[in-house]
Coordinates of C-alpha atoms and ligand atoms in Angstrom, one line a residue:
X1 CA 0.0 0.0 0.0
X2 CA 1.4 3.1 -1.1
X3 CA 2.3 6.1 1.7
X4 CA -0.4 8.5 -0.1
X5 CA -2.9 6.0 0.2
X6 CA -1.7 4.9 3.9
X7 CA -1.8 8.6 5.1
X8 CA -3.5 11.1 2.1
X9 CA -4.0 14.4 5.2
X10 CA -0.3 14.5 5.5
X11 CA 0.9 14.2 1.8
X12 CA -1.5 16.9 0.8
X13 CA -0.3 18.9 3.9
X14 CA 3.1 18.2 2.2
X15 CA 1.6 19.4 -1.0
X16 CA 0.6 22.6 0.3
X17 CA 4.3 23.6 1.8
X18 CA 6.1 22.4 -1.3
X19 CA 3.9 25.2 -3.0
X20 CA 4.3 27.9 -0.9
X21 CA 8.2 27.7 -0.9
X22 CA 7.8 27.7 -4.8
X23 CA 5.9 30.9 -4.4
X24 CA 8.3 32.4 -2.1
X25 CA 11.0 32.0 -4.2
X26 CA 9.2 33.2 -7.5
X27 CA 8.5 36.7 -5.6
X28 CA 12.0 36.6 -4.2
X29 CA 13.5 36.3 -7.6
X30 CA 11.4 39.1 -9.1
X31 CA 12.0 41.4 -6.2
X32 CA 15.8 40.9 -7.1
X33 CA 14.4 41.6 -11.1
X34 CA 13.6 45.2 -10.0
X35 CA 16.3 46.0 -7.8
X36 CA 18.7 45.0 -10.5
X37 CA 17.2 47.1 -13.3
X38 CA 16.8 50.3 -10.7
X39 CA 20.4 49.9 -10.1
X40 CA 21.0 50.2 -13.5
X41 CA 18.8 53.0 -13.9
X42 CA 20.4 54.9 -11.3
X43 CA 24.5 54.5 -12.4
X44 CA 23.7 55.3 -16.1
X45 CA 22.3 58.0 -14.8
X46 CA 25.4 58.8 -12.2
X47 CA 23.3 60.8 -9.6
X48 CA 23.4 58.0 -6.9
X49 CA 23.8 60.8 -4.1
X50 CA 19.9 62.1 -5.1
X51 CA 18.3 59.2 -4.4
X52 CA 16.2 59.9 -1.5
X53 CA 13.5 56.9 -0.5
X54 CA 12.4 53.8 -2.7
X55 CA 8.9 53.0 -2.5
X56 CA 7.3 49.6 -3.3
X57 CA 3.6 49.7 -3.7
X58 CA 0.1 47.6 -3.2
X59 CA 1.2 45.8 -6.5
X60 CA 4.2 45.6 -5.3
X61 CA 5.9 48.1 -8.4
X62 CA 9.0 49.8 -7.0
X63 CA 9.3 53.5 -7.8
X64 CA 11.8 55.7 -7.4
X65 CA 11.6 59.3 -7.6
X66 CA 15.2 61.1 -7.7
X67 CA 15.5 64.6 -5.7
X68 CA 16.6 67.4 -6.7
X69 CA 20.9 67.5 -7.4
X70 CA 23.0 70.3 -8.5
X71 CA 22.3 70.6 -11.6
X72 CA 18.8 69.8 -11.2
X73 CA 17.2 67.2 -13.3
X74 CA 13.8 66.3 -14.1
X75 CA 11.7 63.5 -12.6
X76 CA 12.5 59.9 -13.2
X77 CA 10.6 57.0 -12.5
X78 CA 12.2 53.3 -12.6
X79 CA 9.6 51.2 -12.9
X80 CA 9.4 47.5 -11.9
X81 CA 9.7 45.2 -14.9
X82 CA 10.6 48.0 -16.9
X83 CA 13.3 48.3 -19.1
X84 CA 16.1 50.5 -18.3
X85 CA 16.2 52.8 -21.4
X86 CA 19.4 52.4 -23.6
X87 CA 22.5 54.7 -22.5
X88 CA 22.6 57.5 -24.9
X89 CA 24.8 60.3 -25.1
X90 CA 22.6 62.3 -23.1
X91 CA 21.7 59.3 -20.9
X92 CA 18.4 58.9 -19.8
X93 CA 18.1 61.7 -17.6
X94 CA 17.6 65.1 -19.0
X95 CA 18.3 68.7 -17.8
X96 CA 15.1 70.5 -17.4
X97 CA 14.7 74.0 -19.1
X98 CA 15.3 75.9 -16.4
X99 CA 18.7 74.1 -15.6
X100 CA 19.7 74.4 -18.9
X101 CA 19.2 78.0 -18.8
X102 CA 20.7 77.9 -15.3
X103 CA 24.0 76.0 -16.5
X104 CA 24.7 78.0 -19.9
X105 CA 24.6 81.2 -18.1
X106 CA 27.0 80.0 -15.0
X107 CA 29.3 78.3 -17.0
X108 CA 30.4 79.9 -20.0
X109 CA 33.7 78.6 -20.3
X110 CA 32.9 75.0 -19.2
X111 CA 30.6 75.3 -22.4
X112 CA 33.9 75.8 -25.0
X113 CA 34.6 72.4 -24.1
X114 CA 31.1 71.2 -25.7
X115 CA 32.0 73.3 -28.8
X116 CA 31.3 70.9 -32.0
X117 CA 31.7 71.2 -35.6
X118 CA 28.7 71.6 -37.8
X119 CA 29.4 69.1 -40.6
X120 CA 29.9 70.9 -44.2
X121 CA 27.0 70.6 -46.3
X122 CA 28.1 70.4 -50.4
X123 CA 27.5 74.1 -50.7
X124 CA 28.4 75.1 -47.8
X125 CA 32.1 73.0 -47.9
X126 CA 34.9 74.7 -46.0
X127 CA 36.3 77.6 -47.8
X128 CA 40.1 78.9 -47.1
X129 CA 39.3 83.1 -47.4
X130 CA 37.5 84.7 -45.3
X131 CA 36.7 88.4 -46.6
X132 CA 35.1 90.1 -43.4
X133 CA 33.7 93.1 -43.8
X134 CA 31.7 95.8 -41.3
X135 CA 30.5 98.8 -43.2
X136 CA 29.6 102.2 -41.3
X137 CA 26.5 103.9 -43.1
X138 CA 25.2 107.8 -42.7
X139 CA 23.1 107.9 -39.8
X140 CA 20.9 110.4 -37.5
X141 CA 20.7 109.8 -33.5
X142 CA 16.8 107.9 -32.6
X143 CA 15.6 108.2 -36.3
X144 CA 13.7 105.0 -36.8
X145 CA 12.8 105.0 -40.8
X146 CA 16.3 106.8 -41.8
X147 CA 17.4 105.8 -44.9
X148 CA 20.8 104.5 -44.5
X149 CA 23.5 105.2 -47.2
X150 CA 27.2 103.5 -47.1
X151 CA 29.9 105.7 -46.1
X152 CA 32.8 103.3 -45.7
X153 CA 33.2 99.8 -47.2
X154 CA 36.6 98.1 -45.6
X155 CA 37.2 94.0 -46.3
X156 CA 40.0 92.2 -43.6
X157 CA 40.9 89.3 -45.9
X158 CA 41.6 86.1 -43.6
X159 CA 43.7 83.2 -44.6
X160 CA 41.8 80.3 -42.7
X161 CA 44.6 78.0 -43.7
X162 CA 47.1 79.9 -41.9
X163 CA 45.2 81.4 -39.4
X164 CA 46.2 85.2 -40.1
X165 CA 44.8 88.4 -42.4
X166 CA 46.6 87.9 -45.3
X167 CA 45.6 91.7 -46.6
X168 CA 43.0 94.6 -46.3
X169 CA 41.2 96.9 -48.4
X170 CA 39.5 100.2 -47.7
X171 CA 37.9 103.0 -48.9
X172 CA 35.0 105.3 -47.8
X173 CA 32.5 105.9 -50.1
X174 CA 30.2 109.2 -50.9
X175 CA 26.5 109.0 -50.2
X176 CA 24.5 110.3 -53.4
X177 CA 20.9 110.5 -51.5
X178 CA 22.0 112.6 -48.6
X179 CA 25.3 114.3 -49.0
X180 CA 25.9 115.8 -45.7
X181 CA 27.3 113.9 -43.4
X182 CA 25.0 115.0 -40.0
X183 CA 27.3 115.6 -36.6
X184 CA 26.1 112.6 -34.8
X185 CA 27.3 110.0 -37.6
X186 CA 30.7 112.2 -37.2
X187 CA 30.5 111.3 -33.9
X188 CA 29.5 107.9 -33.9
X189 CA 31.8 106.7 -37.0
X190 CA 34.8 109.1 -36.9
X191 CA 34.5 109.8 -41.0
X192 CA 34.2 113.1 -42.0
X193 CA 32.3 115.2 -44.4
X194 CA 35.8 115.9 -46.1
X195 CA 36.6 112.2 -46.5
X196 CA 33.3 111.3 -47.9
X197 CA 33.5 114.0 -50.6
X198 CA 36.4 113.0 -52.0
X199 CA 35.5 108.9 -52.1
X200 CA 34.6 106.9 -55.2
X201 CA 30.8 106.3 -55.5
X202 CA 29.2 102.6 -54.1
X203 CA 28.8 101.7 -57.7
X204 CA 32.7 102.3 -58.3
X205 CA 34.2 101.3 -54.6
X206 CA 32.3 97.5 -55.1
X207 CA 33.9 97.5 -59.0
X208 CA 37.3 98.4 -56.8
X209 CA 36.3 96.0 -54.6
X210 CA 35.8 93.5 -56.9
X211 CA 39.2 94.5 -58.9
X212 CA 41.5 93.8 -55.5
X213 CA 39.6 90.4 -54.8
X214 CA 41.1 89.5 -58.8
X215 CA 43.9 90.3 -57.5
X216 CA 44.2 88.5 -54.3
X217 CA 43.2 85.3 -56.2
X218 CA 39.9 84.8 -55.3
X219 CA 37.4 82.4 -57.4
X220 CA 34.5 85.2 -58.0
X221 CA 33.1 83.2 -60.7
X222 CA 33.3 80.0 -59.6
X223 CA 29.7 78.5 -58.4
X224 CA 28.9 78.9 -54.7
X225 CA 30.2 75.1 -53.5
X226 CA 33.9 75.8 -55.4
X227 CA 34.3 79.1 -54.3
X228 CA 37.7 79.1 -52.3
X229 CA 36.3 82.5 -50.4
X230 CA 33.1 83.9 -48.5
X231 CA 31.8 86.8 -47.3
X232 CA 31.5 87.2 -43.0
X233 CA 30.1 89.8 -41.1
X234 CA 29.0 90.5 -37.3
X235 CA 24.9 89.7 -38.0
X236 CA 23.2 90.3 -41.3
X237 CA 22.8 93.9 -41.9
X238 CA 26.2 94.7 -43.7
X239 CA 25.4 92.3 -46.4
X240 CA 20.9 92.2 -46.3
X241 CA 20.1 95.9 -44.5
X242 CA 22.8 98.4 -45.8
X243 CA 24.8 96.5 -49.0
X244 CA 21.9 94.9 -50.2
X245 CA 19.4 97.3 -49.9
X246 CA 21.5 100.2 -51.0
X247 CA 22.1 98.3 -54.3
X248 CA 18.3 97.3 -54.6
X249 CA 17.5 101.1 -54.5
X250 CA 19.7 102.3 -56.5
X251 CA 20.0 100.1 -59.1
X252 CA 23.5 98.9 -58.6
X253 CA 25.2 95.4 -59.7
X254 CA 26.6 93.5 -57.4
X255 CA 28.6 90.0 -57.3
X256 CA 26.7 87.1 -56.8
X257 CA 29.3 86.4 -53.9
X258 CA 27.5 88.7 -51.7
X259 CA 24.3 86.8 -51.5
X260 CA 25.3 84.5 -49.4
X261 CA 28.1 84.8 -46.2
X262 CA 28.9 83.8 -42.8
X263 CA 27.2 85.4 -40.0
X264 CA 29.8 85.3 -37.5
X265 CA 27.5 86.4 -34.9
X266 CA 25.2 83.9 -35.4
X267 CA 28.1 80.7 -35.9
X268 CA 29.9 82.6 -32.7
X269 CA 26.5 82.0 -30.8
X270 CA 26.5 78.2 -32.5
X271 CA 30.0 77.1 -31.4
X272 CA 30.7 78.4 -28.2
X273 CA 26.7 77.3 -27.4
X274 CA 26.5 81.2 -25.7
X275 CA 23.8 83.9 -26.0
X276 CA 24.4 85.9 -29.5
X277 CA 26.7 89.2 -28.2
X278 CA 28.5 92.4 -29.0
X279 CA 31.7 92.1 -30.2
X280 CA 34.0 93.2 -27.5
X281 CA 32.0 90.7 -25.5
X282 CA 32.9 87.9 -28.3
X283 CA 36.4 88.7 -27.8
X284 CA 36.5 88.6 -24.4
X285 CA 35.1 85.7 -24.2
X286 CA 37.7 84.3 -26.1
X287 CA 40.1 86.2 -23.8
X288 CA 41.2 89.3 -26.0
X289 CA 39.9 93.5 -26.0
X290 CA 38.6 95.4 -28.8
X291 CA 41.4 97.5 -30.4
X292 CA 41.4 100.3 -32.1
X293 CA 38.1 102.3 -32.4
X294 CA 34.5 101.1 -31.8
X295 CA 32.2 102.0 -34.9
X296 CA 35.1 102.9 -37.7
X297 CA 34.5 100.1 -40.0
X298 CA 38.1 99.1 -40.4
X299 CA 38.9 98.9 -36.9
X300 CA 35.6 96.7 -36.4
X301 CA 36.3 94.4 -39.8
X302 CA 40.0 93.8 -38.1
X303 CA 38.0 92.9 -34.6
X304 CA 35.8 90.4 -36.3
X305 CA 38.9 89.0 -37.7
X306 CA 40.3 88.3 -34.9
X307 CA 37.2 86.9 -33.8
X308 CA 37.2 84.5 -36.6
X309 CA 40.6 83.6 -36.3
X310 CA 40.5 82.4 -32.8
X311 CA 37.3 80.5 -33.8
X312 CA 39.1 78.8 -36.7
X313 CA 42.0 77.9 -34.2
X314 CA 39.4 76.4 -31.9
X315 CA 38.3 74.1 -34.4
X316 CA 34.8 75.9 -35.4
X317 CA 34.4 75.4 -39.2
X318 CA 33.4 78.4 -41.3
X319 CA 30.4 77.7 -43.4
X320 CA 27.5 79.6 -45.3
X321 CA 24.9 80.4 -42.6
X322 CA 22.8 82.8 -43.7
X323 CA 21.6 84.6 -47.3
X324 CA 19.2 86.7 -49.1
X325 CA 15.8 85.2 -49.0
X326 CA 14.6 86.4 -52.9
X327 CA 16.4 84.7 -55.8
X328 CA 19.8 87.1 -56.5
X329 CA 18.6 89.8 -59.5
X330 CA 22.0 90.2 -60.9
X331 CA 24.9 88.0 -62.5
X332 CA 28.3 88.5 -61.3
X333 CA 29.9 92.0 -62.7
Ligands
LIG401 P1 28.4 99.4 -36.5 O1 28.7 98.3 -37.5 O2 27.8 98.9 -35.2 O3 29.5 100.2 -36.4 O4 27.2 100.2 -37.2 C1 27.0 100.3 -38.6 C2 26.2 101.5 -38.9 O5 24.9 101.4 -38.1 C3 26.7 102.8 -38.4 O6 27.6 103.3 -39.4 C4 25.5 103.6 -38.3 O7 25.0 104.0 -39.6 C5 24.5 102.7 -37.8 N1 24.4 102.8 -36.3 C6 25.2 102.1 -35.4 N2 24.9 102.4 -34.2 C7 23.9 103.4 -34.3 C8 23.2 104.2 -33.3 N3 23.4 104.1 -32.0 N4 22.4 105.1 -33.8 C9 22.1 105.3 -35.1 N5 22.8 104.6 -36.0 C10 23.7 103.6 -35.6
LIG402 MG1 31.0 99.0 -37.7

């Protein structure tokens, strides 16, 4: 006769305990499930020090929240059974908005470190000139609609290759709209009324212009993506507001080169991942002073140079990064 049969209350008894251990040790395993994959969680995310309290609920899901740690991050729930999320560059943790704020404004110079390259687009490939130009325009103090008219047209021509201005050009130029230079532009610019009347035209100055980039061995009619030069300035409005639109009033031709450049202020702003600034702020940021005089176009062309040098040497490459929005009217001169 077989034990079961001989005493059936204590094998099921037995039965009952042979269960309950296999129970104990399925919730023991997946208790050590979650633990495992909150670990993990928590060292991708390197902020074990803001862990304050783990919580295990009625259905028994575990759930972390993680306080608050300089920088601050935003919530973060490991969930039980969950999957930790895959370790990307940013990790699974991200930096709310107001710590992002927080940390660019703190930590300018930690920033430089996160500088990256913009990868060259075919037409916008890596060029080796760099013609930077700032222009200075007639003005009047709080005039809002004043019809701007350029007064001096300098170009700081910067070998990229070799990381230095390889040569300048300069001339003012003679407004034909309003001839009289008023005392604040004096002021504000340093030209006078003497050296405007005795300057070529804007018509002849960009033929001039045109003749000394011949001569420095630039490609002015190659297309756009062989060009070996570009055009930079500090923002858009030497090239759109005052070049541009000068040239769209009166009529005047204008390379095709023009119509597209390098906003330095804006690829500045890009690289360094800082708040678009002035220029003497640019350069010291990079740890240099403005020289020469604020607002005289040469001294601010041979400014942004510099800028733009010390970007190049950082490793920033140079590309086309802003243009005129309409379709360009004219064919190079
Ligand atoms: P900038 O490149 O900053 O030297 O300025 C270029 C041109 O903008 C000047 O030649 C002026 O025509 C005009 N401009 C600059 N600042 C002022 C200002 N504060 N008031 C009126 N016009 C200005
Ligand atoms: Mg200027």
């Amino acid at each position: 006769m077989a034990a079961w049969q001989a005493k059936p209350r204590e094998c099921a008894a037995q039965t009952v305990r042979s269960v309950r251990i296999i129970c104990l040790c399925v919730q023991l395993f997946l208790q050590h499930t979650s633990a495992m994959h909150l670990n993990q969680g928590i060292a991708a995310s390197g902020t074990q020090q803001a862990i304050r309290g783990l919580k295990m609920d009625r259905s028994g899901t575990m759930t972390q929240l993680l306080g608050r740690a300089t920088p601050r991050y935003s919530r973060c729930h490991v969930v039980n059974g969950a999957r930790p999320p895959p370790l990307t560059a940013r990790s699974e943790l991200s930096l709310s908005r107001r710590s992002k704020r927080r940390k660019r404004g703190a930590h300018k110079e930690e920033m430089q470190q996160f500088a990256i390259e913009r990868p060259a687009r075919s037409a916008e490939r890596p060029f080796r000139y760099l013609c930077v130009l700032d222009v200075e325009a007639t003005c009047e103090e709080f005039s809002r609609n004043y019809v701007h008219e350029i007064i001096e047209l300098p170009v700081v021509l910067v070998d990229l290759e070799k990381s230095r201005v390889s040569s300048e050009f300069h001339t003012y130029v003679k407004p034909t709209a309003n001839k009289t230079l008023s005392p604040f532009c004096t002021r504000l610019t340093g030209i006078r009324q003497s050296q405007v009347d005795a300057a070529p035209t804007l018509e002849t100055a960009l033929v001039q212009l045109e003749g000394w980039l011949e001569a420095q061995g630039m490609l002015l009619d190659a297309p756009v993506a062989e060009r070996n030069f570009a055009f930079a300035a500090d923002g858009p409005w030497d090239l759109k507001n005052f070049l541009d639109a000068e040239c769209e009033r009166k009529g005047i031709r204008k390379g095709a080169y023009f119509d597209k450049w390098v906003n330095l202020k804006q690829l500045f702003s890009d690289f360094y991942r800082v708040r678009s600034c002035k220029i003497h702020k640019m350069l010291e940021f990079q740890g240099m002073t403005f020289e020469g005089r604020l607002h005289s176009g040469i001294d601010d062309s041979r400014n942004i140079a510099r800028i733009a040098i010390k970007m190049a040497q950082d490793g920033c490459v140079m590309y086309l990064n802003e243009g005129l929005s309409r379709k360009p009217k004219f064919v190079s001169l």
